[in-house]
Amino acid sequence: MNSLKCVATLVKELSRLPGIGEKTAQRLAFHILKLPKVEAESLARSIVDVKEKVKICSRCFNITEEDPCQICRDSNRNEKQICVVEEPHDLLAIEKTGIFKGKYHVLQGSLSPLDGRGPDDIRVRELLDRLKGNNVDEVIIATNPNNDGEATAHYLTKVTKSLGVKVTKIAQGIPMGGDLEYADHVTIGKAIEGRREI
Amino acid sequence: MSQHVTDAVVLNSIDFGESDKILTFYTLAFGKIKGIAKGAKRSKKRFGINLEPFSLVRLHFFEKKEDSLVRVSACDLINAFQGIRDDLFKIAHGSYMIEVVEKMAPERERHPELFRLLTDFLGILEERGMNEDLLRVFEIRLLDDLGFRPHLSDCVTCHRPFARSIDIRFSPEKGGVVCRGCARALLQTMPVSMGTIKTLEMALKIDPLKVPRLVFNRDARDESKNILRGFIRFHIGKELKSLEFIEKIKDIK
Ligand SMILES: [Zn+2]
Ligand SMILES: [Zn+2]
């Protein structure tokens, strides 16, 4: 094994991915080794492509290939509602329900009292700028129902209300201590419908 | 492999891999322990809020000799301290309390009085909120419980008694009050007055649940904050993240 330096490198790179241990990485590496050349090349190219083509939307901070992103450009969506999420995968989870027809703001993280992460470490100022510029009627807070997400929600409520914008928060459905990413569609859909003013 | 059950406060919870969580607990029976909850991210019914910081739980775990992390098999919620979670500043101050415990307490060292101090103060924070004086009482008692009680009765180095504020300083390095003469040989010392020493001695004795009756005067408030924070920083070796957070949100009303 030690003599196959490039295989070892591939195993090492793969084992750095989340949830991939040494053994899984080895299995994947040998699978890739057996792939037809075109398939292996297409896998490699797709990895390079996401790094080269995917950028951050300058309005909502979602990941996108074109700036502004498709959702920001969609004139059929309600500009007066902005749903605030922590990460792009949270946006994706809400989009899959098909229930929400407004726009989004991706914070690219959350406040974290135990990690010392404050408002200036995520895209809060950019959200407030959007609220000042546009005629936004409602901000819907959809942060994760864990401690960091709750701290973020409390903070956003305070600063958004001080701008005179109505604030709602997704309520029932999502259990505390969880992640939006892993909630089922029905739960997320109910949470959007059951939002309330706070 | 042995099975254990003990009451525990969740100090920290970090996602690990696809579905697991790595947790730090302060337990009644074992002191601080670290463990892994397999499948915690997916199994909301089994865990959920029970694994969020602040939660007081009945922790069931087992350990294999070769692993440094215990395996969390169940966590029954005793108190979620929901009142803390409903307020940004309570979250911030509660985070400070659990971070100090996490950073100061050595692993596997049993201090039941520290467990009670933490749960008492989480209760006080939930019901009445926090203020600077209460935080000082929490800090000095935590130091006391862990065997770092600041030496306040005479000079910690030469044991000369003192009577006037002008004659004394506080040394985080020595862990107590030093006389002027001894202070000269030390790199970092802080001002401390006789009044502050009396207040801190009282803070060590008072029943925590009657703590609101203890009111620090202005000098005692500034000095004791300086001293206790300096002492804790000296032991941890760096700034606490939760204090950075409190600083970052302090201008919000
Ligand atoms: Zn966009
Ligand atoms: Zn001395």
Tab-separated table of C-alpha atoms and ligand atoms in Angstrom:
chain	number	residue	atom	x	y	z
A	1	MET	CA	0.000	0.000	0.000
A	2	ASN	CA	2.737	2.451	1.002
A	3	SER	CA	4.326	2.299	-2.429
A	4	LEU	CA	1.078	3.488	-4.086
A	5	LYS	CA	1.552	7.114	-3.198
A	6	CYS	CA	-1.275	8.582	-5.274
A	7	VAL	CA	-3.793	6.065	-3.916
A	8	ALA	CA	-2.720	6.969	-0.409
A	9	THR	CA	-3.188	10.655	-1.245
A	10	LEU	CA	-6.707	10.002	-2.561
A	11	VAL	CA	-7.602	8.056	0.601
A	12	LYS	CA	-6.275	10.888	2.733
A	13	GLU	CA	-8.265	13.526	0.798
A	14	LEU	CA	-11.483	11.492	0.943
A	15	SER	CA	-11.150	10.808	4.661
A	16	ARG	CA	-11.206	14.574	5.259
A	17	LEU	CA	-14.814	14.716	4.069
A	18	PRO	CA	-17.467	14.892	6.809
A	19	GLY	CA	-18.667	11.477	7.961
A	20	ILE	CA	-15.988	9.577	6.019
A	21	GLY	CA	-13.655	7.474	8.123
A	22	GLU	CA	-10.417	5.827	7.089
A	23	LYS	CA	-12.097	2.551	6.040
A	24	THR	CA	-14.839	4.201	3.969
A	25	ALA	CA	-12.232	6.417	2.324
A	26	GLN	CA	-10.250	3.345	1.342
A	27	ARG	CA	-13.342	1.653	-0.094
A	28	LEU	CA	-14.211	4.786	-2.104
A	29	ALA	CA	-10.655	5.126	-3.371
A	30	PHE	CA	-10.605	1.550	-4.678
A	31	HIS	CA	-14.025	2.079	-6.234
A	32	ILE	CA	-12.703	5.147	-8.053
A	33	LEU	CA	-9.664	3.136	-9.126
A	34	LYS	CA	-11.973	0.631	-10.859
A	35	LEU	CA	-14.119	3.299	-12.575
A	36	PRO	CA	-13.864	3.795	-16.375
A	37	LYS	CA	-11.602	6.763	-17.084
A	38	VAL	CA	-14.450	8.997	-18.347
A	39	GLU	CA	-16.456	8.525	-15.182
A	40	ALA	CA	-13.494	9.310	-12.965
A	41	GLU	CA	-12.762	12.400	-15.043
A	42	SER	CA	-16.346	13.564	-14.841
A	43	LEU	CA	-16.259	13.201	-11.049
A	44	ALA	CA	-13.027	15.181	-10.842
A	45	ARG	CA	-14.388	17.853	-13.204
A	46	SER	CA	-17.595	18.282	-11.222
A	47	ILE	CA	-15.538	18.954	-8.100
A	48	VAL	CA	-13.456	21.580	-9.920
A	49	ASP	CA	-16.643	23.023	-11.479
A	50	VAL	CA	-18.404	23.711	-8.191
A	51	LYS	CA	-15.330	25.525	-6.959
A	52	GLU	CA	-14.991	27.570	-10.156
A	53	LYS	CA	-18.616	28.263	-11.063
A	54	VAL	CA	-20.496	28.501	-7.801
A	55	LYS	CA	-20.457	31.927	-6.220
A	56	ILE	CA	-22.369	33.720	-3.506
A	57	CYS	CA	-25.447	35.771	-4.472
A	58	SER	CA	-24.713	39.404	-3.684
A	59	ARG	CA	-28.303	39.991	-2.501
A	60	CYS	CA	-29.347	36.970	-0.454
A	61	PHE	CA	-25.940	35.247	0.051
A	62	ASN	CA	-27.214	31.911	-1.182
A	63	ILE	CA	-24.889	29.837	-3.353
A	64	THR	CA	-25.527	30.352	-7.066
A	65	GLU	CA	-24.017	30.059	-10.539
A	66	GLU	CA	-25.353	33.457	-11.614
A	67	ASP	CA	-25.439	36.626	-9.558
A	68	PRO	CA	-28.121	37.590	-8.498
A	69	CYS	CA	-29.432	34.078	-7.952
A	70	GLN	CA	-32.527	32.637	-9.600
A	71	ILE	CA	-34.723	33.224	-6.548
A	72	CYS	CA	-33.654	36.869	-6.232
A	73	ARG	CA	-34.366	37.416	-9.953
A	74	ASP	CA	-37.776	35.676	-9.904
A	75	SER	CA	-40.358	38.487	-10.183
A	76	ASN	CA	-43.194	36.081	-9.311
A	77	ARG	CA	-41.871	35.789	-5.789
A	78	ASN	CA	-42.999	38.171	-3.053
A	79	GLU	CA	-40.249	40.709	-2.378
A	80	LYS	CA	-42.006	41.930	0.748
A	81	GLN	CA	-41.323	38.738	2.654
A	82	ILE	CA	-37.797	37.706	3.535
A	83	CYS	CA	-37.135	34.347	5.129
A	84	VAL	CA	-33.863	34.307	7.080
A	85	VAL	CA	-31.941	31.032	7.295
A	86	GLU	CA	-28.501	30.063	8.567
A	87	GLU	CA	-27.131	28.057	5.628
A	88	PRO	CA	-27.875	27.306	1.953
A	89	HIS	CA	-28.990	23.761	2.842
A	90	ASP	CA	-31.666	25.244	5.127
A	91	LEU	CA	-32.952	27.339	2.198
A	92	LEU	CA	-33.020	24.193	0.082
A	93	ALA	CA	-35.026	22.359	2.746
A	94	ILE	CA	-37.651	25.134	2.771
A	95	GLU	CA	-37.711	25.371	-1.044
A	96	LYS	CA	-38.488	21.651	-1.273
A	97	THR	CA	-41.786	22.216	0.555
A	98	GLY	CA	-42.936	24.608	-2.205
A	99	ILE	CA	-44.946	26.533	0.408
A	100	PHE	CA	-42.889	29.692	0.733
A	101	LYS	CA	-43.137	32.196	-2.141
A	102	GLY	CA	-41.070	35.054	-0.766
A	103	LYS	CA	-37.353	35.776	-0.893
A	104	TYR	CA	-34.512	34.616	1.330
A	105	HIS	CA	-31.542	35.851	3.255
A	106	VAL	CA	-28.767	33.373	4.057
A	107	LEU	CA	-26.803	34.420	7.162
A	108	GLN	CA	-23.940	32.018	6.400
A	109	GLY	CA	-23.877	30.922	10.000
A	110	SER	CA	-25.426	31.703	13.345
A	111	LEU	CA	-24.559	33.644	16.436
A	112	SER	CA	-22.795	31.419	18.922
A	113	PRO	CA	-22.334	32.441	22.570
A	114	LEU	CA	-20.031	29.483	23.224
A	115	ASP	CA	-17.907	30.057	20.100
A	116	GLY	CA	-17.840	33.837	20.544
A	117	ARG	CA	-19.515	34.394	17.162
A	118	GLY	CA	-21.293	37.754	17.044
A	119	PRO	CA	-23.504	39.643	14.545
A	120	ASP	CA	-20.537	40.989	12.564
A	121	ASP	CA	-19.279	37.449	11.974
A	122	ILE	CA	-22.363	36.542	9.907
A	123	ARG	CA	-24.426	38.413	7.248
A	124	VAL	CA	-26.586	40.434	9.643
A	125	ARG	CA	-25.578	43.907	8.501
A	126	GLU	CA	-26.386	42.932	4.900
A	127	LEU	CA	-29.861	41.857	6.013
A	128	LEU	CA	-30.468	45.152	7.804
A	129	ASP	CA	-29.329	47.025	4.672
A	130	ARG	CA	-31.890	45.082	2.632
A	131	LEU	CA	-34.611	45.955	5.142
A	132	LYS	CA	-33.727	49.652	5.086
A	133	GLY	CA	-33.601	49.802	1.288
A	134	ASN	CA	-36.667	47.784	0.334
A	135	ASN	CA	-40.267	47.919	1.390
A	136	VAL	CA	-40.135	44.663	3.292
A	137	ASP	CA	-43.320	43.876	5.252
A	138	GLU	CA	-42.244	40.775	7.061
A	139	VAL	CA	-39.107	38.995	8.156
A	140	ILE	CA	-39.598	35.292	8.808
A	141	ILE	CA	-36.924	33.845	11.062
A	142	ALA	CA	-36.101	30.231	10.246
A	143	THR	CA	-32.922	29.647	12.211
A	144	ASN	CA	-32.228	26.184	13.621
A	145	PRO	CA	-34.115	25.307	16.819
A	146	ASN	CA	-30.955	24.836	18.899
A	147	ASN	CA	-29.199	27.248	21.289
A	148	ASP	CA	-27.216	29.084	18.619
A	149	GLY	CA	-30.247	29.351	16.330
A	150	GLU	CA	-32.384	30.653	19.194
A	151	ALA	CA	-29.765	33.250	20.164
A	152	THR	CA	-29.689	34.342	16.504
A	153	ALA	CA	-33.499	34.552	16.407
A	154	HIS	CA	-33.651	36.666	19.587
A	155	TYR	CA	-31.004	38.986	18.227
A	156	LEU	CA	-32.664	39.360	14.790
A	157	THR	CA	-36.020	40.012	16.457
A	158	LYS	CA	-34.573	42.890	18.446
A	159	VAL	CA	-32.770	44.595	15.562
A	160	THR	CA	-35.503	43.983	12.973
A	161	LYS	CA	-38.284	45.258	15.211
A	162	SER	CA	-36.299	48.423	15.884
A	163	LEU	CA	-36.577	49.096	12.124
A	164	GLY	CA	-40.354	48.810	12.357
A	165	VAL	CA	-40.539	45.589	10.329
A	166	LYS	CA	-42.919	42.815	11.376
A	167	VAL	CA	-41.074	39.743	12.590
A	168	THR	CA	-42.400	36.197	12.582
A	169	LYS	CA	-40.666	32.980	13.477
A	170	ILE	CA	-41.327	29.454	12.334
A	171	ALA	CA	-42.839	27.817	15.349
A	172	GLN	CA	-44.311	24.343	15.794
A	173	GLY	CA	-42.990	21.306	14.127
A	174	ILE	CA	-39.254	21.540	14.426
A	175	PRO	CA	-37.994	19.904	17.604
A	176	MET	CA	-35.424	21.668	19.764
A	177	GLY	CA	-31.895	20.408	19.475
A	178	GLY	CA	-32.341	19.453	15.844
A	179	ASP	CA	-31.300	20.706	12.455
A	180	LEU	CA	-33.556	21.976	9.657
A	181	GLU	CA	-31.452	19.948	7.269
A	182	TYR	CA	-32.741	16.704	8.779
A	183	ALA	CA	-36.387	17.633	9.335
A	184	ASP	CA	-38.995	16.078	7.028
A	185	HIS	CA	-40.987	18.130	4.470
A	186	VAL	CA	-44.286	17.943	6.354
A	187	THR	CA	-42.645	19.251	9.512
A	188	ILE	CA	-40.953	22.120	7.713
A	189	GLY	CA	-44.140	22.953	5.795
A	190	LYS	CA	-46.167	23.073	9.018
A	191	ALA	CA	-43.542	25.220	10.667
A	192	ILE	CA	-43.774	27.775	7.837
A	193	GLU	CA	-47.573	27.864	7.953
A	194	GLY	CA	-47.644	28.033	11.747
A	195	ARG	CA	-45.310	31.020	12.101
A	196	ARG	CA	-46.385	33.700	14.551
A	197	GLU	CA	-45.586	37.291	15.405
A	198	ILE	CA	-43.288	37.704	18.425
B	1	MET	CA	-17.907	-2.331	30.039
B	2	SER	CA	-19.777	-0.614	32.841
B	3	GLN	CA	-23.123	1.195	32.945
B	4	HIS	CA	-23.686	4.404	34.907
B	5	VAL	CA	-26.526	6.784	35.698
B	6	THR	CA	-26.031	10.286	37.081
B	7	ASP	CA	-27.563	13.753	36.952
B	8	ALA	CA	-25.722	16.040	34.542
B	9	VAL	CA	-25.740	19.517	33.025
B	10	VAL	CA	-24.940	19.730	29.305
B	11	LEU	CA	-21.987	22.116	28.904
B	12	ASN	CA	-21.289	21.713	25.216
B	13	SER	CA	-22.644	19.867	22.217
B	14	ILE	CA	-20.819	19.589	18.896
B	15	ASP	CA	-22.037	17.860	15.744
B	16	PHE	CA	-19.795	15.001	14.775
B	17	GLY	CA	-19.992	13.369	11.381
B	18	GLU	CA	-23.359	12.766	9.747
B	19	SER	CA	-25.445	11.988	12.776
B	20	ASP	CA	-23.481	11.937	16.028
B	21	LYS	CA	-22.825	14.516	18.701
B	22	ILE	CA	-19.825	14.932	20.973
B	23	LEU	CA	-20.950	16.198	24.358
B	24	THR	CA	-19.411	17.624	27.488
B	25	PHE	CA	-21.328	17.160	30.734
B	26	TYR	CA	-20.854	18.319	34.274
B	27	THR	CA	-22.132	15.398	36.304
B	28	LEU	CA	-23.001	15.013	39.965
B	29	ALA	CA	-21.208	11.701	40.389
B	30	PHE	CA	-18.195	11.936	38.064
B	31	GLY	CA	-17.436	15.632	37.569
B	32	LYS	CA	-16.757	16.684	33.979
B	33	ILE	CA	-17.013	13.931	31.380
B	34	LYS	CA	-17.014	13.834	27.584
B	35	GLY	CA	-19.147	11.464	25.604
B	36	ILE	CA	-20.542	10.607	22.219
B	37	ALA	CA	-24.246	10.244	21.410
B	38	LYS	CA	-24.544	8.026	18.351
B	39	GLY	CA	-27.354	8.971	15.983
B	40	ALA	CA	-28.212	12.055	18.080
B	41	LYS	CA	-28.723	14.342	15.072
B	42	ARG	CA	-31.331	12.048	13.529
B	43	SER	CA	-33.073	10.716	16.600
B	44	LYS	CA	-35.044	13.733	17.853
B	45	LYS	CA	-37.277	11.510	19.960
B	46	ARG	CA	-34.380	10.126	21.941
B	47	PHE	CA	-32.402	13.317	22.370
B	48	GLY	CA	-33.538	16.713	20.963
B	49	ILE	CA	-33.308	19.534	23.493
B	50	ASN	CA	-31.905	17.100	26.072
B	51	LEU	CA	-28.511	17.462	24.433
B	52	GLU	CA	-28.506	21.263	24.176
B	53	PRO	CA	-26.299	23.268	26.561
B	54	PHE	CA	-27.999	24.268	29.876
B	55	SER	CA	-30.219	21.164	29.970
B	56	LEU	CA	-30.241	19.278	33.271
B	57	VAL	CA	-30.645	15.594	32.458
B	58	ARG	CA	-30.462	12.147	33.949
B	59	LEU	CA	-27.583	10.751	31.943
B	60	HIS	CA	-27.206	7.065	31.184
B	61	PHE	CA	-23.854	6.076	29.760
B	62	PHE	CA	-21.459	3.199	29.483
B	63	GLU	CA	-17.731	3.122	28.972
B	64	LYS	CA	-15.207	0.795	27.492
B	65	LYS	CA	-11.736	0.959	28.924
B	66	GLU	CA	-10.023	1.716	25.641
B	67	ASP	CA	-12.213	4.733	24.754
B	68	SER	CA	-11.699	8.198	26.154
B	69	LEU	CA	-15.283	9.159	25.281
B	70	VAL	CA	-18.155	7.526	27.140
B	71	ARG	CA	-21.142	6.291	25.121
B	72	VAL	CA	-24.350	8.162	25.892
B	73	SER	CA	-27.189	5.649	25.824
B	74	ALA	CA	-30.028	7.859	27.112
B	75	CYS	CA	-30.685	11.356	28.400
B	76	ASP	CA	-33.909	12.001	30.313
B	77	LEU	CA	-34.747	15.670	30.632
B	78	ILE	CA	-35.101	16.975	34.204
B	79	ASN	CA	-35.060	20.724	33.497
B	80	ALA	CA	-34.508	22.480	30.139
B	81	PHE	CA	-34.218	25.921	31.818
B	82	GLN	CA	-36.467	27.214	29.031
B	83	GLY	CA	-36.557	30.652	30.678
B	84	ILE	CA	-32.859	31.047	29.872
B	85	ARG	CA	-33.413	30.096	26.225
B	86	ASP	CA	-36.156	32.709	25.851
B	87	ASP	CA	-33.831	35.670	26.405
B	88	LEU	CA	-30.677	36.662	24.515
B	89	PHE	CA	-28.880	38.065	27.569
B	90	LYS	CA	-29.796	35.112	29.754
B	91	ILE	CA	-28.407	32.820	27.041
B	92	ALA	CA	-25.228	34.924	26.982
B	93	HIS	CA	-24.716	34.871	30.772
B	94	GLY	CA	-25.686	31.213	31.053
B	95	SER	CA	-23.146	30.455	28.323
B	96	TYR	CA	-20.508	32.240	30.377
B	97	MET	CA	-21.308	30.142	33.444
B	98	ILE	CA	-21.159	26.824	31.599
B	99	GLU	CA	-18.033	27.848	29.699
B	100	VAL	CA	-16.206	28.720	32.928
B	101	VAL	CA	-17.162	25.337	34.366
B	102	GLU	CA	-16.121	23.561	31.161
B	103	LYS	CA	-12.729	25.283	30.970
B	104	MET	CA	-11.891	25.255	34.707
B	105	ALA	CA	-13.092	21.834	35.842
B	106	PRO	CA	-10.645	18.964	35.272
B	107	GLU	CA	-12.069	15.814	33.676
B	108	ARG	CA	-13.231	13.021	36.000
B	109	GLU	CA	-12.750	14.982	39.200
B	110	ARG	CA	-15.829	14.810	41.375
B	111	HIS	CA	-17.070	18.073	42.948
B	112	PRO	CA	-20.733	17.664	43.940
B	113	GLU	CA	-20.779	21.202	45.417
B	114	LEU	CA	-19.838	22.613	41.985
B	115	PHE	CA	-22.674	20.655	40.389
B	116	ARG	CA	-25.100	22.178	42.913
B	117	LEU	CA	-23.622	25.660	42.430
B	118	LEU	CA	-24.147	25.407	38.669
B	119	THR	CA	-27.723	24.111	38.869
B	120	ASP	CA	-28.628	26.672	41.580
B	121	PHE	CA	-27.269	29.512	39.472
B	122	LEU	CA	-28.941	28.298	36.267
B	123	GLY	CA	-32.191	28.400	38.267
B	124	ILE	CA	-31.477	31.925	39.543
B	125	LEU	CA	-30.593	33.052	36.001
B	126	GLU	CA	-33.793	31.567	34.628
B	127	GLU	CA	-36.044	33.117	37.254
B	128	ARG	CA	-34.452	36.460	38.047
B	129	GLY	CA	-31.794	37.070	35.435
B	130	MET	CA	-28.154	37.808	36.127
B	131	ASN	CA	-26.232	40.814	37.374
B	132	GLU	CA	-22.531	41.491	37.918
B	133	ASP	CA	-22.661	40.836	41.690
B	134	LEU	CA	-24.253	37.431	41.190
B	135	LEU	CA	-21.614	36.533	38.597
B	136	ARG	CA	-18.881	37.384	41.140
B	137	VAL	CA	-20.503	35.128	43.739
B	138	PHE	CA	-20.658	32.362	41.124
B	139	GLU	CA	-17.010	32.853	40.144
B	140	ILE	CA	-15.525	32.898	43.636
B	141	ARG	CA	-17.530	29.873	44.775
B	142	LEU	CA	-16.567	27.960	41.653
B	143	LEU	CA	-12.911	28.709	42.416
B	144	ASP	CA	-13.476	27.618	46.017
B	145	ASP	CA	-15.193	24.369	44.980
B	146	LEU	CA	-12.325	23.481	42.632
B	147	GLY	CA	-9.675	24.110	45.277
B	148	PHE	CA	-8.600	27.550	44.005
B	149	ARG	CA	-10.104	29.610	46.824
B	150	PRO	CA	-8.319	32.981	46.711
B	151	HIS	CA	-6.161	33.569	49.780
B	152	LEU	CA	-7.589	36.703	51.434
B	153	SER	CA	-6.606	36.595	55.126
B	154	ASP	CA	-2.988	37.815	54.964
B	155	CYS	CA	-0.153	38.103	52.431
B	156	VAL	CA	-0.149	34.840	50.513
B	157	THR	CA	3.653	34.961	50.160
B	158	CYS	CA	5.082	36.199	53.499
B	159	HIS	CA	1.904	35.859	55.639
B	160	ARG	CA	2.309	39.346	57.052
B	161	PRO	CA	-1.084	40.613	58.254
B	162	PHE	CA	-2.442	43.816	56.747
B	163	ALA	CA	-4.931	46.479	57.796
B	164	ARG	CA	-4.958	49.150	55.084
B	165	SER	CA	-6.009	49.004	51.435
B	166	ILE	CA	-2.919	50.951	50.427
B	167	ASP	CA	-0.681	48.109	51.651
B	168	ILE	CA	-2.062	45.368	49.435
B	169	ARG	CA	-2.446	44.079	45.849
B	170	PHE	CA	-3.989	40.951	44.336
B	171	SER	CA	-1.842	38.442	42.425
B	172	PRO	CA	-3.554	35.981	40.017
B	173	GLU	CA	-0.303	34.053	39.840
B	174	LYS	CA	-0.063	33.586	43.635
B	175	GLY	CA	-3.820	33.146	43.942
B	176	GLY	CA	-4.359	35.717	46.646
B	177	VAL	CA	-3.638	39.024	48.288
B	178	VAL	CA	0.024	40.095	48.561
B	179	CYS	CA	1.656	42.856	50.573
B	180	ARG	CA	3.302	45.826	48.796
B	181	GLY	CA	6.763	44.407	49.384
B	182	CYS	CA	5.981	41.008	47.862
B	183	ALA	CA	3.987	42.613	45.021
B	184	ARG	CA	7.146	44.309	43.726
B	185	ALA	CA	8.631	40.963	42.740
B	186	LEU	CA	5.515	39.954	40.736
B	187	LEU	CA	4.777	40.715	37.082
B	188	GLN	CA	1.062	41.301	37.277
B	189	THR	CA	-0.866	42.495	40.314
B	190	MET	CA	-4.176	44.306	40.650
B	191	PRO	CA	-5.550	46.855	43.093
B	192	VAL	CA	-7.748	45.498	45.866
B	193	SER	CA	-9.189	47.210	48.936
B	194	MET	CA	-10.092	45.959	52.398
B	195	GLY	CA	-13.766	46.535	51.596
B	196	THR	CA	-13.562	44.263	48.545
B	197	ILE	CA	-11.887	41.540	50.592
B	198	LYS	CA	-14.739	41.695	53.128
B	199	THR	CA	-17.321	41.491	50.324
B	200	LEU	CA	-15.585	38.488	48.741
B	201	GLU	CA	-15.385	36.715	52.117
B	202	MET	CA	-19.110	37.279	52.500
B	203	ALA	CA	-19.724	35.985	48.972
B	204	LEU	CA	-18.017	32.743	49.966
B	205	LYS	CA	-20.296	32.225	52.956
B	206	ILE	CA	-23.714	33.424	51.827
B	207	ASP	CA	-26.478	31.010	50.801
B	208	PRO	CA	-26.588	31.256	46.983
B	209	LEU	CA	-30.370	31.335	46.959
B	210	LYS	CA	-30.289	34.475	49.145
B	211	VAL	CA	-27.620	36.061	46.990
B	212	PRO	CA	-29.672	39.068	45.824
B	213	ARG	CA	-29.364	40.432	49.384
B	214	LEU	CA	-25.639	40.869	48.933
B	215	VAL	CA	-24.968	44.201	47.276
B	216	PHE	CA	-21.444	45.157	46.270
B	217	ASN	CA	-20.433	48.799	46.545
B	218	ARG	CA	-18.908	50.427	43.465
B	219	ASP	CA	-15.239	49.806	44.329
B	220	ALA	CA	-15.931	46.220	45.346
B	221	ARG	CA	-17.827	45.710	42.101
B	222	ASP	CA	-14.995	46.944	39.865
B	223	GLU	CA	-12.177	45.398	41.851
B	224	SER	CA	-13.735	41.995	42.346
B	225	LYS	CA	-14.581	41.745	38.656
B	226	ASN	CA	-11.013	42.601	37.768
B	227	ILE	CA	-9.559	40.181	40.301
B	228	LEU	CA	-11.797	37.180	39.654
B	229	ARG	CA	-11.751	37.517	35.862
B	230	GLY	CA	-7.961	37.916	36.022
B	231	PHE	CA	-7.645	34.870	38.241
B	232	ILE	CA	-9.811	32.744	35.951
B	233	ARG	CA	-7.980	33.979	32.848
B	234	PHE	CA	-4.681	33.087	34.493
B	235	HIS	CA	-5.864	29.509	35.007
B	236	ILE	CA	-7.447	29.035	31.587
B	237	GLY	CA	-4.658	30.810	29.736
B	238	LYS	CA	-6.955	32.626	27.308
B	239	GLU	CA	-10.097	34.736	26.995
B	240	LEU	CA	-13.449	33.012	27.237
B	241	LYS	CA	-15.483	32.885	23.996
B	242	SER	CA	-18.703	33.726	25.806
B	243	LEU	CA	-17.164	36.981	27.101
B	244	GLU	CA	-16.292	37.886	23.498
B	245	PHE	CA	-19.920	37.207	22.610
B	246	ILE	CA	-21.253	39.329	25.490
B	247	GLU	CA	-18.970	42.144	24.314
B	248	LYS	CA	-20.275	41.819	20.733
B	249	ILE	CA	-23.955	42.130	21.682
B	250	LYS	CA	-23.665	44.619	24.528
B	251	ASP	CA	-25.001	47.590	22.544
B	252	ILE	CA	-28.312	45.906	21.737
B	253	LYS	CA	-31.297	46.875	23.851
C	1	ZN	ZN	-30.074	35.641	-4.187
C	2	ZN	ZN	4.167	39.712	51.641
